[in-house]
Amino acid sequence: DSGVTQTPKHLITATGQRVTLRCSPRSGDLSVYWYQQSLDQGLQFLIQYYNGEERAKGNILERFSAQQFPDLHSELNLSSLELGDSALYFCASSVGLHSSTDTQYFGPGTRLTVL
Amino acid sequence: DQQVKQNSPSLSVQEGRISILNCDYTNSMFDYFLWYKKYPAEGPTFLISISSIKDKNEDGRFTVFLNKSAKHLSLHIVPSQPGDSAVYFCAATPYTGNQFYFGTGTSLTVIP
């Protein structure tokens, strides 16, 4: 158990809909990262928040947004869903700001299926 | 553009033998490299890392080798055990980076 929790585990929805994925980081971790893993793909970095502020952006679509709340949990919002958004979404957390100085601990992921 | 590549989607090895997983990268700014292990229905878990100032790092049965001139790293598992069967991802980041760049993973099967 990494200490990172993600809800829900599975989500099935229809095209055009909007969903919210939730992540609670490990106790004491200030950074939260979101990744997308599509079929046969590596993990693609989406976005990082550190202590409530957005700090880095990767290949995140404009239809997607995220935020980190004062209690440090984070939510990833996916809107106008398309079939291609079906994927595993992972959240990771770390103590500090930079990837090279801190290990990232991953949650179990949320499997999103868009029908 | 895939900056970190794992060209072998799968690997099978007999128990007790050596497993060698390979990873290539294209970005010369990468300074820190990691291997993660992933079991089905779980998130990736950190296995071992190496900084660009080193060419080798060991942790028990796991050793990571880095060849900066070839932009290549490898993970050696000796001896391989059935519990090592999992998907292994390599990842890289610049020293002051905020994100990991992951490969597509290699599925290792250790045959008892």
mmCIF file of N, CA, C and O in Angstrom, chain A residues 56-115:
data_model
loop_
_atom_site.group_PDB
_atom_site.id
_atom_site.type_symbol
_atom_site.label_atom_id
_atom_site.label_comp_id
_atom_site.label_asym_id
_atom_site.label_seq_id
_atom_site.Cartn_x
_atom_site.Cartn_y
_atom_site.Cartn_z
ATOM 1 N N ALA A 56 3.523 22.212 -13.048
ATOM 2 C CA ALA A 56 4.007 21.690 -14.330
ATOM 3 C C ALA A 56 2.837 21.111 -15.095
ATOM 4 O O ALA A 56 1.898 20.574 -14.507
ATOM 5 N N LYS A 57 2.920 21.280 -16.406
ATOM 6 C CA LYS A 57 1.859 20.763 -17.268
ATOM 7 C C LYS A 57 2.481 19.905 -18.346
ATOM 8 O O LYS A 57 3.489 20.276 -18.941
ATOM 9 N N GLY A 58 1.867 18.773 -18.593
ATOM 10 C CA GLY A 58 2.323 17.898 -19.659
ATOM 11 C C GLY A 58 1.311 17.879 -20.781
ATOM 12 O O GLY A 58 0.776 18.901 -21.173
ATOM 13 N N ASN A 59 1.028 16.680 -21.257
ATOM 14 C CA ASN A 59 0.115 16.541 -22.389
ATOM 15 C C ASN A 59 -1.343 16.519 -21.952
ATOM 16 O O ASN A 59 -2.066 15.577 -22.225
ATOM 17 N N ILE A 60 -1.759 17.562 -21.310
ATOM 18 C CA ILE A 60 -3.131 17.600 -20.811
ATOM 19 C C ILE A 60 -4.018 18.375 -21.775
ATOM 20 O O ILE A 60 -3.681 19.469 -22.220
ATOM 21 N N LEU A 61 -5.127 17.749 -22.147
ATOM 22 C CA LEU A 61 -6.062 18.371 -23.074
ATOM 23 C C LEU A 61 -6.781 19.538 -22.401
ATOM 24 O O LEU A 61 -6.932 19.579 -21.187
ATOM 25 N N GLU A 62 -7.250 20.460 -23.222
ATOM 26 C CA GLU A 62 -7.986 21.606 -22.675
ATOM 27 C C GLU A 62 -9.296 21.177 -22.031
ATOM 28 O O GLU A 62 -9.814 21.863 -21.149
ATOM 29 N N ARG A 63 -9.829 20.038 -22.438
ATOM 30 C CA ARG A 63 -11.067 19.503 -21.837
ATOM 31 C C ARG A 63 -10.830 18.973 -20.426
ATOM 32 O O ARG A 63 -11.774 18.655 -19.706
ATOM 33 N N PHE A 64 -9.562 18.839 -20.056
ATOM 34 C CA PHE A 64 -9.223 18.301 -18.743
ATOM 35 C C PHE A 64 -8.735 19.442 -17.856
ATOM 36 O O PHE A 64 -8.046 20.356 -18.308
ATOM 37 N N SER A 65 -9.054 19.360 -16.597
ATOM 38 C CA SER A 65 -8.538 20.355 -15.643
ATOM 39 C C SER A 65 -8.345 19.661 -14.303
ATOM 40 O O SER A 65 -8.887 18.575 -14.058
ATOM 41 N N ALA A 66 -7.551 20.273 -13.461
ATOM 42 C CA ALA A 66 -7.296 19.692 -12.146
ATOM 43 C C ALA A 66 -7.172 20.812 -11.124
ATOM 44 O O ALA A 66 -7.015 21.980 -11.465
ATOM 45 N N GLN A 67 -7.272 20.422 -9.877
ATOM 46 C CA GLN A 67 -6.993 21.358 -8.798
ATOM 47 C C GLN A 67 -6.548 20.591 -7.569
ATOM 48 O O GLN A 67 -6.812 19.383 -7.446
ATOM 49 N N GLN A 68 -5.856 21.301 -6.684
ATOM 50 C CA GLN A 68 -5.449 20.726 -5.411
ATOM 51 C C GLN A 68 -6.018 21.615 -4.308
ATOM 52 O O GLN A 68 -5.837 22.832 -4.324
ATOM 53 N N PHE A 69 -6.656 20.999 -3.378
ATOM 54 C CA PHE A 69 -7.388 21.718 -2.343
ATOM 55 C C PHE A 69 -6.502 21.967 -1.111
ATOM 56 O O PHE A 69 -5.433 21.369 -0.985
ATOM 57 N N PRO A 70 -6.945 22.840 -0.202
ATOM 58 C CA PRO A 70 -6.139 23.137 0.996
ATOM 59 C C PRO A 70 -5.765 21.898 1.809
ATOM 60 O O PRO A 70 -4.706 21.881 2.445
ATOM 61 N N ASP A 71 -6.589 20.858 1.790
ATOM 62 C CA ASP A 71 -6.214 19.644 2.535
ATOM 63 C C ASP A 71 -5.296 18.749 1.707
ATOM 64 O O ASP A 71 -4.974 17.642 2.113
ATOM 65 N N LEU A 72 -4.879 19.232 0.560
ATOM 66 C CA LEU A 72 -3.910 18.634 -0.366
ATOM 67 C C LEU A 72 -4.474 17.522 -1.243
ATOM 68 O O LEU A 72 -3.738 17.009 -2.100
ATOM 69 N N HIS A 73 -5.740 17.170 -1.076
ATOM 70 C CA HIS A 73 -6.280 16.206 -2.019
ATOM 71 C C HIS A 73 -6.463 16.906 -3.361
ATOM 72 O O HIS A 73 -6.528 18.144 -3.439
ATOM 73 N N SER A 74 -6.524 16.105 -4.405
ATOM 74 C CA SER A 74 -6.613 16.668 -5.745
ATOM 75 C C SER A 74 -7.748 16.025 -6.525
ATOM 76 O O SER A 74 -8.129 14.884 -6.251
ATOM 77 N N GLU A 75 -8.281 16.765 -7.457
ATOM 78 C CA GLU A 75 -9.316 16.246 -8.347
ATOM 79 C C GLU A 75 -8.931 16.535 -9.795
ATOM 80 O O GLU A 75 -8.403 17.609 -10.095
ATOM 81 N N LEU A 76 -9.181 15.552 -10.637
ATOM 82 C CA LEU A 76 -8.964 15.686 -12.071
ATOM 83 C C LEU A 76 -10.343 15.651 -12.730
ATOM 84 O O LEU A 76 -11.069 14.687 -12.564
ATOM 85 N N ASN A 77 -10.674 16.717 -13.427
ATOM 86 C CA ASN A 77 -11.964 16.827 -14.090
ATOM 87 C C ASN A 77 -11.799 16.604 -15.591
ATOM 88 O O ASN A 77 -10.968 17.254 -16.233
ATOM 89 N N LEU A 78 -12.583 15.680 -16.111
ATOM 90 C CA LEU A 78 -12.532 15.358 -17.536
ATOM 91 C C LEU A 78 -13.909 15.662 -18.119
ATOM 92 O O LEU A 78 -14.913 15.129 -17.645
ATOM 93 N N SER A 79 -13.964 16.527 -19.125
ATOM 94 C CA SER A 79 -15.261 16.917 -19.671
ATOM 95 C C SER A 79 -15.348 16.620 -21.158
ATOM 96 O O SER A 79 -14.333 16.313 -21.802
ATOM 97 N N SER A 80 -16.563 16.681 -21.675
ATOM 98 C CA SER A 80 -16.814 16.394 -23.093
ATOM 99 C C SER A 80 -16.093 15.125 -23.511
ATOM 100 O O SER A 80 -15.352 15.092 -24.501
ATOM 101 N N LEU A 81 -16.302 14.083 -22.734
ATOM 102 C CA LEU A 81 -15.532 12.855 -22.894
ATOM 103 C C LEU A 81 -15.690 12.237 -24.271
ATOM 104 O O LEU A 81 -16.779 12.244 -24.868
ATOM 105 N N GLU A 82 -14.579 11.693 -24.762
ATOM 106 C CA GLU A 82 -14.539 11.005 -26.048
ATOM 107 C C GLU A 82 -14.108 9.561 -25.798
ATOM 108 O O GLU A 82 -13.542 9.244 -24.748
ATOM 109 N N LEU A 83 -14.364 8.713 -26.808
ATOM 110 C CA LEU A 83 -13.988 7.310 -26.666
ATOM 111 C C LEU A 83 -12.505 7.166 -26.340
ATOM 112 O O LEU A 83 -12.097 6.311 -25.549
ATOM 113 N N GLY A 84 -11.684 8.009 -26.941
ATOM 114 C CA GLY A 84 -10.236 7.936 -26.758
ATOM 115 C C GLY A 84 -9.753 8.326 -25.379
ATOM 116 O O GLY A 84 -8.575 8.164 -25.073
ATOM 117 N N ASP A 85 -10.654 8.839 -24.558
ATOM 118 C CA ASP A 85 -10.273 9.179 -23.185
ATOM 119 C C ASP A 85 -10.298 7.970 -22.272
ATOM 120 O O ASP A 85 -9.850 8.050 -21.114
ATOM 121 N N SER A 86 -10.801 6.858 -22.778
ATOM 122 C CA SER A 86 -10.795 5.630 -21.995
ATOM 123 C C SER A 86 -9.353 5.252 -21.686
ATOM 124 O O SER A 86 -8.526 5.107 -22.590
ATOM 125 N N ALA A 87 -9.054 5.097 -20.412
ATOM 126 C CA ALA A 87 -7.670 4.863 -19.989
ATOM 127 C C ALA A 87 -7.652 4.612 -18.496
ATOM 128 O O ALA A 87 -8.660 4.743 -17.802
ATOM 129 N N LEU A 88 -6.443 4.280 -18.013
ATOM 130 C CA LEU A 88 -6.175 4.245 -16.585
ATOM 131 C C LEU A 88 -5.607 5.602 -16.200
ATOM 132 O O LEU A 88 -4.686 6.100 -16.863
ATOM 133 N N TYR A 89 -6.138 6.187 -15.165
ATOM 134 C CA TYR A 89 -5.629 7.468 -14.683
ATOM 135 C C TYR A 89 -5.003 7.240 -13.312
ATOM 136 O O TYR A 89 -5.658 6.783 -12.379
ATOM 137 N N PHE A 90 -3.714 7.577 -13.227
ATOM 138 C CA PHE A 90 -2.991 7.405 -11.979
ATOM 139 C C PHE A 90 -2.694 8.756 -11.356
ATOM 140 O O PHE A 90 -2.397 9.733 -12.039
ATOM 141 N N CYS A 91 -2.735 8.741 -10.063
ATOM 142 C CA CYS A 91 -2.288 9.874 -9.272
ATOM 143 C C CYS A 91 -1.028 9.420 -8.532
ATOM 144 O O CYS A 91 -0.918 8.257 -8.131
ATOM 145 N N ALA A 92 -0.076 10.311 -8.389
ATOM 146 C CA ALA A 92 1.118 10.027 -7.601
ATOM 147 C C ALA A 92 1.378 11.204 -6.682
ATOM 148 O O ALA A 92 0.942 12.326 -6.961
ATOM 149 N N SER A 93 2.076 10.944 -5.590
ATOM 150 C CA SER A 93 2.428 12.057 -4.713
ATOM 151 C C SER A 93 3.894 11.950 -4.300
ATOM 152 O O SER A 93 4.500 10.872 -4.346
ATOM 153 N N SER A 94 4.447 13.076 -3.951
ATOM 154 C CA SER A 94 5.820 13.115 -3.443
ATOM 155 C C SER A 94 5.924 14.249 -2.441
ATOM 156 O O SER A 94 5.077 15.132 -2.390
ATOM 157 N N VAL A 95 7.020 14.234 -1.695
ATOM 158 C CA VAL A 95 7.191 15.230 -0.641
ATOM 159 C C VAL A 95 7.417 16.610 -1.223
ATOM 160 O O VAL A 95 6.788 17.598 -0.830
ATOM 161 N N GLY A 96 8.373 16.690 -2.172
ATOM 162 C CA GLY A 96 8.805 17.992 -2.643
ATOM 163 C C GLY A 96 8.331 18.316 -4.049
ATOM 164 O O GLY A 96 7.386 17.730 -4.570
ATOM 165 N N LEU A 97 9.069 19.234 -4.633
ATOM 166 C CA LEU A 97 8.646 19.819 -5.901
ATOM 167 C C LEU A 97 9.225 19.109 -7.120
ATOM 168 O O LEU A 97 8.579 19.004 -8.151
ATOM 169 N N HIS A 98 10.468 18.633 -6.990
ATOM 170 C CA HIS A 98 11.168 18.141 -8.166
ATOM 171 C C HIS A 98 11.232 16.627 -8.216
ATOM 172 O O HIS A 98 11.543 15.966 -7.240
ATOM 173 N N SER A 99 11.015 16.099 -9.428
ATOM 174 C CA SER A 99 11.002 14.656 -9.628
ATOM 175 C C SER A 99 12.342 14.018 -9.305
ATOM 176 O O SER A 99 12.405 12.877 -8.892
ATOM 177 N N SER A 100 13.423 14.747 -9.508
ATOM 178 C CA SER A 100 14.739 14.132 -9.359
ATOM 179 C C SER A 100 15.172 14.006 -7.915
ATOM 180 O O SER A 100 16.153 13.341 -7.627
ATOM 181 N N THR A 101 14.457 14.633 -7.017
ATOM 182 C CA THR A 101 14.864 14.569 -5.610
ATOM 183 C C THR A 101 13.891 13.772 -4.759
ATOM 184 O O THR A 101 14.181 13.478 -3.611
ATOM 185 N N ASP A 102 12.766 13.434 -5.304
ATOM 186 C CA ASP A 102 11.756 12.729 -4.521
ATOM 187 C C ASP A 102 11.188 11.552 -5.288
ATOM 188 O O ASP A 102 10.921 11.655 -6.478
ATOM 189 N N THR A 103 10.978 10.473 -4.588
ATOM 190 C CA THR A 103 10.273 9.340 -5.173
ATOM 191 C C THR A 103 8.795 9.677 -5.282
ATOM 192 O O THR A 103 8.218 10.268 -4.371
ATOM 193 N N GLN A 104 8.210 9.299 -6.399
ATOM 194 C CA GLN A 104 6.770 9.452 -6.557
ATOM 195 C C GLN A 104 6.098 8.146 -6.168
ATOM 196 O O GLN A 104 6.496 7.076 -6.627
ATOM 197 N N TYR A 105 5.083 8.238 -5.354
ATOM 198 C CA TYR A 105 4.313 7.081 -4.909
ATOM 199 C C TYR A 105 2.965 7.117 -5.611
ATOM 200 O O TYR A 105 2.261 8.127 -5.556
ATOM 201 N N PHE A 106 2.636 6.006 -6.245
ATOM 202 C CA PHE A 106 1.450 5.957 -7.090
ATOM 203 C C PHE A 106 0.265 5.328 -6.374
ATOM 204 O O PHE A 106 0.410 4.378 -5.600
ATOM 205 N N GLY A 107 -0.908 5.842 -6.683
ATOM 206 C CA GLY A 107 -2.139 5.222 -6.258
ATOM 207 C C GLY A 107 -2.488 4.049 -7.163
ATOM 208 O O GLY A 107 -1.805 3.804 -8.160
ATOM 209 N N PRO A 108 -3.578 3.332 -6.853
ATOM 210 C CA PRO A 108 -3.955 2.143 -7.627
ATOM 211 C C PRO A 108 -4.597 2.464 -8.967
ATOM 212 O O PRO A 108 -4.772 1.574 -9.789
ATOM 213 N N GLY A 109 -4.946 3.733 -9.183
ATOM 214 C CA GLY A 109 -5.496 4.129 -10.468
ATOM 215 C C GLY A 109 -7.012 4.093 -10.511
ATOM 216 O O GLY A 109 -7.678 3.420 -9.715
ATOM 217 N N THR A 110 -7.558 4.851 -11.441
ATOM 218 C CA THR A 110 -8.989 4.820 -11.769
ATOM 219 C C THR A 110 -9.101 4.409 -13.228
ATOM 220 O O THR A 110 -8.488 5.027 -14.102
ATOM 221 N N ARG A 111 -9.872 3.342 -13.457
ATOM 222 C CA ARG A 111 -10.076 2.908 -14.850
ATOM 223 C C ARG A 111 -11.335 3.569 -15.378
ATOM 224 O O ARG A 111 -12.430 3.326 -14.889
ATOM 225 N N LEU A 112 -11.140 4.405 -16.384
ATOM 226 C CA LEU A 112 -12.258 5.113 -17.011
ATOM 227 C C LEU A 112 -12.601 4.451 -18.337
ATOM 228 O O LEU A 112 -11.723 4.257 -19.178
ATOM 229 N N THR A 113 -13.859 4.117 -18.495
ATOM 230 C CA THR A 113 -14.356 3.569 -19.751
ATOM 231 C C THR A 113 -15.419 4.505 -20.293
ATOM 232 O O THR A 113 -16.408 4.785 -19.605
ATOM 233 N N VAL A 114 -15.201 4.985 -21.500
ATOM 234 C CA VAL A 114 -16.170 5.874 -22.145
ATOM 235 C C VAL A 114 -16.846 5.096 -23.270
ATOM 236 O O VAL A 114 -16.171 4.569 -24.171
ATOM 237 N N LEU A 115 -18.158 4.966 -23.177
ATOM 238 C CA LEU A 115 -18.909 4.175 -24.171
ATOM 239 C C LEU A 115 -19.615 5.072 -25.172
ATOM 240 O O LEU A 115 -19.974 6.206 -24.853
#
